[in-house]
JSON list of C-alpha atoms in Angstrom, two decimals:
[
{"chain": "J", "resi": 1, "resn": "UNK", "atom": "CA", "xyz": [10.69, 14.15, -3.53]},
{"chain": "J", "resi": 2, "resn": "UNK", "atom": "CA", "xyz": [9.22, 14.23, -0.27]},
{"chain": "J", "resi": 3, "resn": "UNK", "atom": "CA", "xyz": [7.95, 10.68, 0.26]},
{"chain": "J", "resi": 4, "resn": "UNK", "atom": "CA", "xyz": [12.10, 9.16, -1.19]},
{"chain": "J", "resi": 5, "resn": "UNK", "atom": "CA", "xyz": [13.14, 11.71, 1.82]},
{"chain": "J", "resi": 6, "resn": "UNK", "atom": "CA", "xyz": [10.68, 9.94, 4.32]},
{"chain": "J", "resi": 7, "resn": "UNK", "atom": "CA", "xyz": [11.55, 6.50, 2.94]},
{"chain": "J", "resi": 8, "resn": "UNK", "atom": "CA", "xyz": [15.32, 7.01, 3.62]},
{"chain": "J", "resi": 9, "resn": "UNK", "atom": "CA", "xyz": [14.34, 7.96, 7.36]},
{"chain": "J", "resi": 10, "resn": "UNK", "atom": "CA", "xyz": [13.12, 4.71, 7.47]},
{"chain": "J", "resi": 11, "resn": "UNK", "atom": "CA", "xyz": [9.51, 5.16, 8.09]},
{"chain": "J", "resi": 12, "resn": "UNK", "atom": "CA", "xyz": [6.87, 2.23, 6.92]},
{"chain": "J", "resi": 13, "resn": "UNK", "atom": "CA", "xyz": [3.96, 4.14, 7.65]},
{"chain": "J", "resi": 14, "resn": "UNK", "atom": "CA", "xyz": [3.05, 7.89, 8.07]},
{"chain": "J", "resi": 15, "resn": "UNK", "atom": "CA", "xyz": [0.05, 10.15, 8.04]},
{"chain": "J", "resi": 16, "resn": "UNK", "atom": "CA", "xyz": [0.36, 13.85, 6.89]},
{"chain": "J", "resi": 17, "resn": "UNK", "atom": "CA", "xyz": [-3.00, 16.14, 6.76]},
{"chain": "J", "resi": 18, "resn": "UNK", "atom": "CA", "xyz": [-4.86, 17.71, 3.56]},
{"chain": "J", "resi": 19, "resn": "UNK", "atom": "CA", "xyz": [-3.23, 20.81, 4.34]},
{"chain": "J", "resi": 20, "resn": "UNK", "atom": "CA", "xyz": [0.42, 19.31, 4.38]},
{"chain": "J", "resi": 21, "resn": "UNK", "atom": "CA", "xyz": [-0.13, 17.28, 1.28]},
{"chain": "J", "resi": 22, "resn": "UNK", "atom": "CA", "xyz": [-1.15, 20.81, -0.36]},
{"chain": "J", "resi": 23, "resn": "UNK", "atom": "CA", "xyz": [1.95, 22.67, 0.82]},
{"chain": "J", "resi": 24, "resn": "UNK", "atom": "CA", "xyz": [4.26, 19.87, -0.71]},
{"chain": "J", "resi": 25, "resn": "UNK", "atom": "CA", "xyz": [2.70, 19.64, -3.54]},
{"chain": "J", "resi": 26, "resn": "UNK", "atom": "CA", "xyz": [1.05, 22.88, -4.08]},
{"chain": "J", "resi": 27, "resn": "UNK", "atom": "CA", "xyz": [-2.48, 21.84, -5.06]},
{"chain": "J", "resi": 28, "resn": "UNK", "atom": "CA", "xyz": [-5.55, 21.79, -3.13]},
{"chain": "J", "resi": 29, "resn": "UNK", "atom": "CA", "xyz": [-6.72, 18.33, -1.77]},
{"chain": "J", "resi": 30, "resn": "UNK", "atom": "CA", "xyz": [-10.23, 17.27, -2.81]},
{"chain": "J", "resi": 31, "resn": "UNK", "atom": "CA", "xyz": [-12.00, 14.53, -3.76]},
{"chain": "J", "resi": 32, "resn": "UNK", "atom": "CA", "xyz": [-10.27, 14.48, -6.77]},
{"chain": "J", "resi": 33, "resn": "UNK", "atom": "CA", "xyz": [-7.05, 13.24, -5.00]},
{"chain": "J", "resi": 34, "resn": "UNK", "atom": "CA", "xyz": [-8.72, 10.18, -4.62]},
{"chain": "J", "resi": 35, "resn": "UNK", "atom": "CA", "xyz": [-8.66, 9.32, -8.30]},
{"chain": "J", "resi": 36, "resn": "UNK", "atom": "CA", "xyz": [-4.53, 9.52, -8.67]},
{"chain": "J", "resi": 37, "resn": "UNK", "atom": "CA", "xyz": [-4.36, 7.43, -4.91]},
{"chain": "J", "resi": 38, "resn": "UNK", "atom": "CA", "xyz": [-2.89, 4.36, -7.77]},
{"chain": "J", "resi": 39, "resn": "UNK", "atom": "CA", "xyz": [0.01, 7.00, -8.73]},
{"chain": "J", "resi": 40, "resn": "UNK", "atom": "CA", "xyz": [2.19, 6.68, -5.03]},
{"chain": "J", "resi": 41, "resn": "UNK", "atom": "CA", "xyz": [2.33, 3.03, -6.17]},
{"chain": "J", "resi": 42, "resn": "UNK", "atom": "CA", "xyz": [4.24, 4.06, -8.87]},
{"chain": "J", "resi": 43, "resn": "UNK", "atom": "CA", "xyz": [7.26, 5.90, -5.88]},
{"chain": "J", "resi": 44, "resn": "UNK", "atom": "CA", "xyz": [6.73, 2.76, -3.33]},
{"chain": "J", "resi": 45, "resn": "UNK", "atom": "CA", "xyz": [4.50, 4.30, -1.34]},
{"chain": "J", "resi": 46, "resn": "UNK", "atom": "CA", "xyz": [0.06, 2.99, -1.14]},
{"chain": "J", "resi": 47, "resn": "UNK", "atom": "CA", "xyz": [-2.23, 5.42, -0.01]},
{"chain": "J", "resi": 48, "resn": "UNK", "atom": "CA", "xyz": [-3.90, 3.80, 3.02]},
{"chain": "J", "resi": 49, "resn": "UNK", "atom": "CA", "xyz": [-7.01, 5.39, 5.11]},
{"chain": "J", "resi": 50, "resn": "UNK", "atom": "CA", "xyz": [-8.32, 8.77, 3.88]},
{"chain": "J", "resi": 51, "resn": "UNK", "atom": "CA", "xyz": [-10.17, 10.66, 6.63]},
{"chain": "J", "resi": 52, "resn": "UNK", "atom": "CA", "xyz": [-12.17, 13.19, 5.13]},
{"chain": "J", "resi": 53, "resn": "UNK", "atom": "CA", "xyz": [-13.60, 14.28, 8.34]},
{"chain": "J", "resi": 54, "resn": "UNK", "atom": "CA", "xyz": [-9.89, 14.86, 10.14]},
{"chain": "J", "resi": 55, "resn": "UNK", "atom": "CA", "xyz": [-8.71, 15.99, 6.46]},
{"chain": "J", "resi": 56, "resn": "UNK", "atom": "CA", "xyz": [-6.24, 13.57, 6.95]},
{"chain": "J", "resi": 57, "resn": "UNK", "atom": "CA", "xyz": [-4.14, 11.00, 4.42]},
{"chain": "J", "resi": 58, "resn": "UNK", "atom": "CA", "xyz": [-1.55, 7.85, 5.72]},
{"chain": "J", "resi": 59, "resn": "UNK", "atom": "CA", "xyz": [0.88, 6.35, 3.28]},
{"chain": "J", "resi": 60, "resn": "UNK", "atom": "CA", "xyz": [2.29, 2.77, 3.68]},
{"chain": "J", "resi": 61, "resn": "UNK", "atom": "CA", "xyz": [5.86, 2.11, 2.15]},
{"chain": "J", "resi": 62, "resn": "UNK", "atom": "CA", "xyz": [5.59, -1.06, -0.41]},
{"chain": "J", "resi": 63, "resn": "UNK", "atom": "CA", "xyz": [8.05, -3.24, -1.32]}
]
């Protein structure tokens, strides 16, 4: 999965846009995404700010 490929890189923290999200996981982002946000908890990762204006989404590695 993309995010275990990130964590191995070492990266805490990144930020990838709406249209990056869709292209890994091959749905469109909406406000919908918002609602399974919880579910990256479940992979070590929190979904942090959610910029709907830059269409943007970070992710924070958890321990």
């Amino acid at each position: 999965m993309y995010l275990r490929k990130r964590a191995k890189r070492g990266k805490e923290s990144f930020q990838l846009t709406f249209e990056e999200i869709q292209e890994i996981v091959g749905i469109p982002i909406d406000h919908s995404f918002l609602k399974y946000k919880k579910e990256f908890g479940d992979y070590g990762w929190q979904v942090g700010k959610i910029s709907m204006k830059e269409q943007t989404v970070w992710f924070h590695k958890v321990d």
